[in-house]
Short mmCIF file of C-alpha atoms in Angstrom, two decimals:
data_model
loop_
_atom_site.label_atom_id
_atom_site.label_comp_id
_atom_site.label_asym_id
_atom_site.label_seq_id
_atom_site.Cartn_x
_atom_site.Cartn_y
_atom_site.Cartn_z
CA UNK A 12 -34.88 21.45 -18.59
CA UNK A 13 -34.71 23.24 -15.15
CA UNK A 14 -38.25 21.19 -14.09
CA UNK A 15 -36.29 17.79 -14.80
CA UNK A 16 -33.17 18.59 -13.39
CA UNK A 17 -34.01 17.23 -10.22
CA UNK A 18 -35.30 13.68 -11.78
CA UNK A 19 -31.58 14.10 -13.69
CA UNK A 20 -29.67 14.72 -10.52
CA UNK A 21 -31.03 11.99 -9.17
CA UNK A 22 -30.85 9.47 -11.86
CA UNK A 23 -28.37 6.94 -11.13
CA UNK A 24 -26.91 7.29 -14.87
CA UNK A 25 -25.64 11.05 -13.85
CA UNK A 26 -24.34 9.74 -10.24
CA UNK A 27 -21.96 7.06 -12.17
CA UNK A 28 -20.88 10.05 -14.44
CA UNK A 29 -19.49 12.44 -12.12
CA UNK A 30 -17.89 9.88 -10.05
CA UNK A 31 -16.37 8.59 -13.32
CA UNK A 32 -15.53 12.25 -14.71
CA UNK A 33 -14.52 13.02 -10.48
CA UNK A 34 -12.03 10.06 -11.16
CA UNK A 35 -10.67 10.65 -14.40
CA UNK A 36 -9.27 14.31 -13.05
CA UNK A 37 -7.56 12.61 -10.65
CA UNK A 38 -5.96 10.26 -12.68
CA UNK A 39 -4.92 13.13 -14.50
CA UNK A 40 -3.49 14.58 -11.07
CA UNK A 41 -2.61 11.47 -10.17
CA UNK A 42 1.51 12.91 -10.46
CA UNK A 43 0.85 15.83 -8.78
CA UNK A 44 -1.33 14.57 -5.61
CA UNK A 45 0.58 11.73 -4.38
CA UNK A 46 3.36 14.41 -2.84
CA UNK A 47 0.14 15.95 -1.22
CA UNK A 48 -1.47 12.22 -0.26
CA UNK A 49 1.88 11.15 1.26
CA UNK A 50 2.19 14.51 3.47
CA UNK A 51 -1.40 13.69 4.47
CA UNK A 52 -0.22 10.63 5.44
CA UNK A 53 2.69 11.76 7.54
CA UNK A 54 0.11 14.04 9.17
CA UNK A 55 -1.88 11.63 10.17
CA UNK A 56 1.46 9.05 11.58
CA UNK A 57 2.95 11.82 13.06
CA UNK A 58 -0.91 13.65 15.03
CA UNK A 59 -0.72 11.53 18.53
CA UNK A 60 3.06 11.95 18.94
CA UNK A 61 2.43 15.68 18.09
CA UNK A 62 0.00 15.40 20.75
CA UNK A 63 1.97 13.58 23.18
CA UNK A 64 5.14 15.81 22.75
CA UNK A 65 2.74 19.06 23.25
CA UNK A 66 1.25 17.71 27.04
CA UNK A 67 4.70 18.06 27.82
CA UNK A 68 5.73 20.68 30.24
CA UNK A 69 9.55 21.62 30.86
CA UNK A 70 11.71 24.15 33.62
CA UNK A 71 10.12 22.10 36.53
CA UNK A 72 6.15 22.50 34.98
CA UNK A 73 5.99 26.27 34.46
CA UNK A 74 6.39 25.84 30.39
CA UNK A 75 4.03 24.11 28.22
CA UNK A 76 5.36 23.44 24.79
CA UNK A 77 3.78 25.27 21.75
CA UNK A 78 2.34 23.14 19.22
CA UNK A 79 4.59 24.52 16.48
CA UNK A 80 7.62 23.24 18.96
CA UNK A 81 5.88 20.27 19.02
CA UNK A 82 5.64 19.62 15.65
CA UNK A 83 9.06 20.08 14.82
CA UNK A 84 10.36 18.01 17.86
CA UNK A 85 7.86 14.87 16.19
CA UNK A 86 9.12 15.93 12.41
CA UNK A 87 12.97 15.96 13.91
CA UNK A 88 12.20 12.92 15.31
CA UNK A 89 10.96 11.43 11.83
CA UNK A 90 13.64 12.50 10.24
CA UNK A 91 16.10 10.70 13.55
CA UNK A 92 14.07 7.67 12.61
CA UNK A 93 14.77 7.90 8.56
CA UNK A 94 18.18 7.79 9.38
CA UNK A 95 18.44 4.94 11.98
CA UNK A 96 16.60 2.97 8.87
CA UNK A 97 18.80 3.95 6.57
CA UNK A 98 21.79 3.12 8.56
CA UNK A 99 20.67 0.03 9.46
CA UNK A 100 18.26 -0.99 7.26
CA UNK A 101 18.55 0.44 4.17
CA UNK A 102 22.29 0.31 3.18
CA UNK A 103 22.63 -3.40 4.29
CA UNK A 104 19.25 -4.01 2.68
CA UNK A 105 20.76 -2.62 -0.99
CA UNK A 106 23.73 -4.89 -0.30
CA UNK A 107 21.56 -7.84 -0.06
CA UNK A 108 19.60 -6.47 -2.66
CA UNK A 109 22.90 -6.30 -5.58
CA UNK A 110 23.69 -9.60 -4.43
CA UNK A 111 19.74 -10.35 -4.89
CA UNK A 112 20.12 -9.34 -8.42
CA UNK A 113 23.22 -10.90 -9.18
CA UNK A 114 21.59 -14.20 -8.45
CA UNK A 115 18.17 -13.02 -10.16
CA UNK A 116 19.36 -14.70 -13.51
CA UNK A 117 19.53 -17.80 -11.94
CA UNK A 118 16.40 -17.99 -10.36
CA UNK A 119 14.22 -16.45 -13.26
CA UNK A 120 15.93 -19.13 -15.58
CA UNK A 121 15.22 -21.86 -13.77
CA UNK A 122 11.58 -21.19 -13.57
CA UNK A 123 11.75 -19.51 -17.54
CA UNK A 124 10.26 -22.15 -20.50
CA UNK A 125 12.07 -22.80 -23.99
CA UNK A 126 13.15 -20.28 -26.39
CA UNK A 127 13.56 -21.25 -30.61
CA UNK A 128 17.21 -21.76 -29.69
CA UNK A 129 16.13 -24.90 -27.23
CA UNK A 130 12.95 -26.33 -29.95
CA UNK A 131 15.83 -26.40 -32.37
CA UNK A 132 18.01 -28.62 -30.10
CA UNK A 133 15.07 -30.52 -29.19
CA UNK A 134 14.05 -30.91 -32.48
CA UNK A 135 17.36 -32.22 -33.60
CA UNK A 136 17.68 -34.26 -30.48
CA UNK A 137 14.39 -35.89 -29.29
CA UNK A 138 15.63 -36.93 -25.85
CA UNK A 139 15.74 -33.38 -24.86
CA UNK A 140 12.23 -32.95 -24.97
CA UNK A 141 10.80 -32.02 -21.93
CA UNK A 142 8.54 -34.76 -20.31
CA UNK A 143 4.56 -34.72 -19.77
CA UNK A 144 4.22 -34.88 -15.83
CA UNK A 145 3.13 -38.65 -14.77
CA UNK A 146 3.74 -38.31 -11.12
CA UNK A 147 2.29 -35.66 -8.44
CA UNK A 148 6.42 -34.62 -7.91
CA UNK A 149 6.71 -33.75 -11.62
CA UNK A 150 3.37 -32.21 -11.50
CA UNK A 151 4.11 -30.21 -8.69
CA UNK A 152 7.71 -29.11 -9.86
CA UNK A 153 5.87 -27.81 -13.34
CA UNK A 154 3.27 -26.27 -11.59
CA UNK A 155 6.15 -24.49 -8.89
CA UNK A 156 8.45 -23.76 -12.20
CA UNK A 157 5.29 -21.70 -13.99
CA UNK A 158 3.73 -19.95 -11.12
CA UNK A 159 7.63 -18.68 -10.53
CA UNK A 160 8.02 -17.08 -13.87
CA UNK A 161 4.55 -16.17 -13.85
CA UNK A 162 5.01 -14.34 -10.97
CA UNK A 163 8.59 -12.88 -11.16
CA UNK A 164 6.75 -11.63 -14.99
CA UNK A 165 4.29 -9.55 -13.06
CA UNK A 166 6.48 -8.24 -10.14
CA UNK A 167 8.70 -6.74 -12.84
CA UNK A 168 6.28 -5.25 -14.39
CA UNK A 169 4.80 -3.71 -11.17
CA UNK A 170 8.45 -2.30 -10.43
CA UNK A 171 8.71 -0.98 -13.55
CA UNK A 172 5.74 0.55 -13.67
CA UNK A 173 5.94 1.98 -10.25
CA UNK A 174 9.51 3.51 -10.93
CA UNK A 175 8.56 5.52 -13.96
CA UNK A 176 6.06 6.89 -11.55
CA UNK A 177 8.51 7.69 -8.60
CA UNK A 178 10.93 8.96 -10.92
CA UNK A 179 9.01 11.92 -12.00
CA UNK A 180 7.64 12.92 -8.84
CA UNK A 181 10.34 15.81 -8.20
CA UNK A 182 7.76 17.35 -5.43
CA UNK A 183 8.64 14.35 -2.98
CA UNK A 184 10.96 17.42 -1.43
CA UNK A 185 7.71 19.33 0.19
CA UNK A 186 6.38 16.37 1.76
CA UNK A 187 7.65 17.29 4.98
CA UNK A 188 6.51 20.96 5.00
CA UNK A 189 3.39 20.20 3.68
CA UNK A 190 3.12 17.71 6.42
CA UNK A 191 4.22 20.81 8.69
CA UNK A 192 1.15 22.61 8.01
CA UNK A 193 -1.76 20.25 8.05
CA UNK A 194 -0.32 19.54 11.31
CA UNK A 195 -0.15 23.18 12.42
CA UNK A 196 -3.00 24.59 10.46
CA UNK A 197 -5.42 21.60 10.38
CA UNK A 198 -8.49 22.95 11.61
CA UNK A 199 -7.96 26.05 9.63
CA UNK A 200 -7.98 24.28 6.63
CA UNK A 201 -11.05 22.30 7.52
CA UNK A 202 -12.65 25.61 7.90
CA UNK A 203 -11.69 26.78 4.14
CA UNK A 204 -12.43 23.77 2.92
CA UNK A 205 -16.54 23.78 4.58
CA UNK A 206 -16.74 27.28 3.44
CA UNK A 207 -16.39 25.67 -0.60
CA UNK A 208 -19.69 24.29 -0.04
CA UNK A 209 -23.14 26.53 0.26
CA UNK A 210 -24.44 27.29 3.43
CA UNK A 211 -27.08 25.24 3.65
CA UNK A 212 -24.65 21.87 2.93
CA UNK A 213 -21.70 23.18 5.61
CA UNK A 214 -22.87 20.40 7.91
CA UNK A 215 -23.07 17.56 5.70
CA UNK A 216 -19.72 18.77 4.24
CA UNK A 217 -18.35 18.92 7.69
CA UNK A 218 -19.49 15.74 8.77
CA UNK A 219 -17.97 13.94 5.56
CA UNK A 220 -14.54 15.60 6.01
CA UNK A 221 -14.36 14.31 9.89
CA UNK A 222 -15.45 10.76 8.93
CA UNK A 223 -12.64 10.68 5.68
CA UNK A 224 -10.25 12.08 8.49
CA UNK A 225 -10.85 9.57 11.46
CA UNK A 226 -11.05 6.59 8.81
CA UNK A 227 -7.58 7.07 7.23
CA UNK A 228 -6.02 8.45 10.49
CA UNK A 229 -7.05 5.22 11.99
CA UNK A 230 -6.24 3.72 9.08
CA UNK A 231 -2.82 4.91 8.55
CA UNK A 232 -1.78 5.21 12.20
CA UNK A 233 -2.78 0.98 12.76
CA UNK A 234 -0.95 0.48 9.04
CA UNK A 235 2.12 1.74 10.36
CA UNK A 236 2.13 -0.78 12.91
CA UNK A 237 1.34 -3.95 11.48
CA UNK A 238 3.74 -3.23 9.08
CA UNK A 239 6.78 -3.17 10.85
CA UNK A 240 5.92 -6.16 12.98
CA UNK A 241 5.68 -7.74 9.67
CA UNK A 242 9.05 -6.59 8.14
CA UNK A 243 10.46 -7.48 12.01
CA UNK A 244 8.94 -10.84 11.80
CA UNK A 245 9.80 -11.93 8.64
CA UNK A 246 13.42 -10.75 8.96
CA UNK A 247 14.12 -12.51 12.14
CA UNK A 248 12.01 -15.56 10.73
CA UNK A 249 13.81 -16.36 7.27
CA UNK A 250 17.08 -15.57 8.95
CA UNK A 251 16.41 -18.06 11.56
CA UNK A 252 15.80 -20.59 8.34
CA UNK A 253 18.80 -19.60 6.90
CA UNK A 254 17.00 -17.75 3.74
CA UNK A 255 18.99 -15.77 1.27
CA UNK A 256 18.44 -12.13 1.97
CA UNK A 257 16.33 -11.85 4.91
CA UNK A 258 16.42 -7.88 4.93
CA UNK A 259 15.11 -7.58 0.81
CA UNK A 260 12.05 -10.45 2.79
CA UNK A 261 11.47 -8.27 5.31
CA UNK A 262 11.40 -4.85 3.70
CA UNK A 263 9.39 -6.70 0.99
CA UNK A 264 6.87 -7.83 3.93
CA UNK A 265 6.46 -4.31 5.34
CA UNK A 266 5.41 -3.53 1.12
CA UNK A 267 2.98 -6.38 0.97
CA UNK A 268 1.56 -5.26 4.45
CA UNK A 269 0.20 -2.38 2.74
CA UNK A 270 -2.52 -4.56 0.65
CA UNK A 271 -4.94 -5.97 2.34
CA UNK A 272 -6.28 -9.69 0.53
CA UNK A 273 -3.13 -10.22 -1.74
CA UNK A 274 -0.76 -8.47 0.72
CA UNK A 275 -0.04 -12.00 2.54
CA UNK A 276 0.47 -13.60 -1.33
CA UNK A 277 2.61 -10.90 -2.03
CA UNK A 278 4.69 -11.55 0.67
CA UNK A 279 5.13 -15.29 0.51
CA UNK A 280 6.08 -15.53 -3.05
CA UNK A 281 9.03 -14.18 -3.63
CA UNK A 282 10.52 -15.70 -0.71
CA UNK A 283 9.03 -18.66 -1.37
CA UNK A 284 11.13 -18.03 -4.97
CA UNK A 285 14.61 -17.70 -3.46
CA UNK A 286 14.02 -20.08 -1.22
CA UNK A 287 13.32 -23.03 -4.07
CA UNK A 288 16.62 -21.62 -5.29
CA UNK A 289 18.36 -23.17 -2.42
CA UNK A 290 16.23 -26.54 -1.79
CA UNK A 291 12.54 -27.45 -2.36
CA UNK A 292 12.89 -28.43 1.50
CA UNK A 293 13.84 -24.91 2.57
CA UNK A 294 10.51 -23.53 0.09
CA UNK A 295 8.25 -25.96 2.29
CA UNK A 296 9.55 -24.89 5.26
CA UNK A 297 9.40 -20.74 3.93
CA UNK A 298 5.77 -21.75 3.23
CA UNK A 299 5.16 -23.52 6.00
CA UNK A 300 6.26 -20.19 8.18
CA UNK A 301 4.48 -17.95 6.27
CA UNK A 302 0.96 -19.14 6.05
CA UNK A 303 1.48 -19.92 10.19
CA UNK A 304 2.14 -16.06 10.14
CA UNK A 305 -0.31 -14.17 8.34
CA UNK A 306 -2.82 -17.04 9.95
CA UNK A 307 -1.98 -15.08 13.17
CA UNK A 308 -2.03 -12.07 11.62
CA UNK A 309 -5.38 -11.97 9.71
CA UNK A 310 -7.01 -13.47 12.66
CA UNK A 311 -5.05 -11.90 16.32
CA UNK A 312 -2.62 -9.00 15.08
CA UNK A 313 -4.90 -7.28 12.25
CA UNK A 314 -8.26 -7.01 14.50
CA UNK A 315 -6.34 -6.79 17.83
CA UNK A 316 -4.54 -3.09 15.99
CA UNK A 317 -6.95 -2.41 12.74
CA UNK A 318 -10.03 -3.62 14.61
CA UNK A 319 -12.95 -2.05 11.67
CA UNK A 320 -11.29 0.75 10.42
CA UNK A 321 -11.76 0.17 6.36
CA UNK A 322 -15.14 -1.32 6.57
CA UNK A 323 -14.92 -2.51 2.51
CA UNK A 324 -15.95 -5.87 1.29
CA UNK A 325 -12.96 -8.36 0.10
CA UNK A 326 -14.91 -7.68 -3.60
CA UNK A 327 -14.41 -3.94 -3.93
CA UNK A 328 -10.77 -4.52 -2.25
CA UNK A 329 -9.89 -6.90 -4.78
CA UNK A 330 -11.23 -4.57 -7.44
CA UNK A 331 -9.62 -1.41 -6.23
CA UNK A 332 -6.38 -3.06 -5.84
CA UNK A 333 -6.53 -4.68 -9.41
CA UNK A 334 -7.47 -1.17 -10.59
CA UNK A 335 -4.71 0.28 -8.75
CA UNK A 336 -2.18 -1.77 -10.15
CA UNK A 337 -2.98 -1.40 -13.52
CA UNK A 338 -3.43 2.18 -13.05
CA UNK A 339 0.23 2.87 -11.31
CA UNK A 340 1.44 -0.43 -10.30
CA UNK A 341 2.77 -0.98 -6.73
CA UNK A 342 2.28 2.65 -5.99
CA UNK A 343 -1.29 2.19 -7.22
CA UNK A 344 -1.59 -0.79 -4.92
CA UNK A 345 -0.76 1.06 -1.59
CA UNK A 346 -3.08 4.02 -2.31
CA UNK A 347 -5.91 2.27 -3.38
CA UNK A 348 -7.30 1.03 -0.29
CA UNK A 349 -7.50 4.65 1.25
CA UNK A 350 -8.58 5.92 -1.88
CA UNK A 351 -11.34 3.04 -1.93
CA UNK A 352 -12.53 3.93 1.82
CA UNK A 353 -13.02 8.25 0.72
CA UNK A 354 -15.31 6.93 -1.76
CA UNK A 355 -16.90 4.64 0.44
CA UNK A 356 -17.80 7.85 2.78
CA UNK A 357 -18.70 9.71 -0.10
CA UNK A 358 -21.33 7.42 -1.15
CA UNK A 359 -22.95 6.92 1.99
CA UNK A 360 -23.29 10.45 2.60
CA UNK A 361 -23.41 12.27 -0.76
CA UNK A 362 -24.88 9.26 -3.21
CA UNK A 363 -29.10 9.45 -1.47
CA UNK A 364 -28.62 12.91 -0.46
CA UNK A 365 -31.96 14.75 -0.80
CA UNK A 366 -34.20 11.67 -1.83
CA UNK A 367 -36.77 10.10 -0.40
CA UNK A 368 -37.26 7.28 0.49
#
């Protein structure tokens, strides 16, 4: 059996089996790993700020702030930022959200199909039977109504699955504490992770860990900038167009920006849905605004900020998003891309390790 082990280890079936087993274990540990992933993301986001604060000198340049003090100040700045977000955005957002939820049944009723009571009424009065679209305007109206009903059901399922996960995450309170130690002792933690491997593969393990760290760090920082820009532009743009709930749409745009490829569609459809409840003309203006902005975002803003941080083919991105949405809802879609990026690094470094060409 031992003499066949090199052949077995290099076979594609064995590698796929190991990848599937690791993925299944990670799936079982998802509730435990999410606070850890959030802490790592927060540490990556605050790392440049910590470095900037650590370079500051006080007392006429005589005293240099220690890294621990820099980390504490960065976390305090993050807490102040969160308080400002809650006071100036989230609380007004909740007010608009309450108003939106009160009007949601009206929006949904405009896009839902008929039920059994409607069918009975149509059988008794044939004049109530809806006509098939006989011109372009009727066809477009029917397509919009169908699309809005479909999107509303998809969003409802995504939100419900995400809430069921978030409600079980009592451990979120430990995220800032984990981030503190990741920022403070990341070199020691990296050394501990490398020392878990045999001496002959420690160099490769260190290269893999560093590659993953560089990729995720650049991605998190770039994504934070893109999300804030998108939320600001969408809030101001929809408010200037006279669309209801601009803060809700801006907050949704921030979430949608974290999802590549399908993010623009996720961000635009609810806005068009709300605008269509006001008037078809408003829906057209909103659709045109989102089309122009996301074209600028895709061709100018994103390449300038992100560059080639995540070198993944669009097909891989879409498959990752579908799997994430199916397993964990919106939360899964947010984490699908960085997880896929980690898998890509592991594939590049390990899939053909030890093989000859």
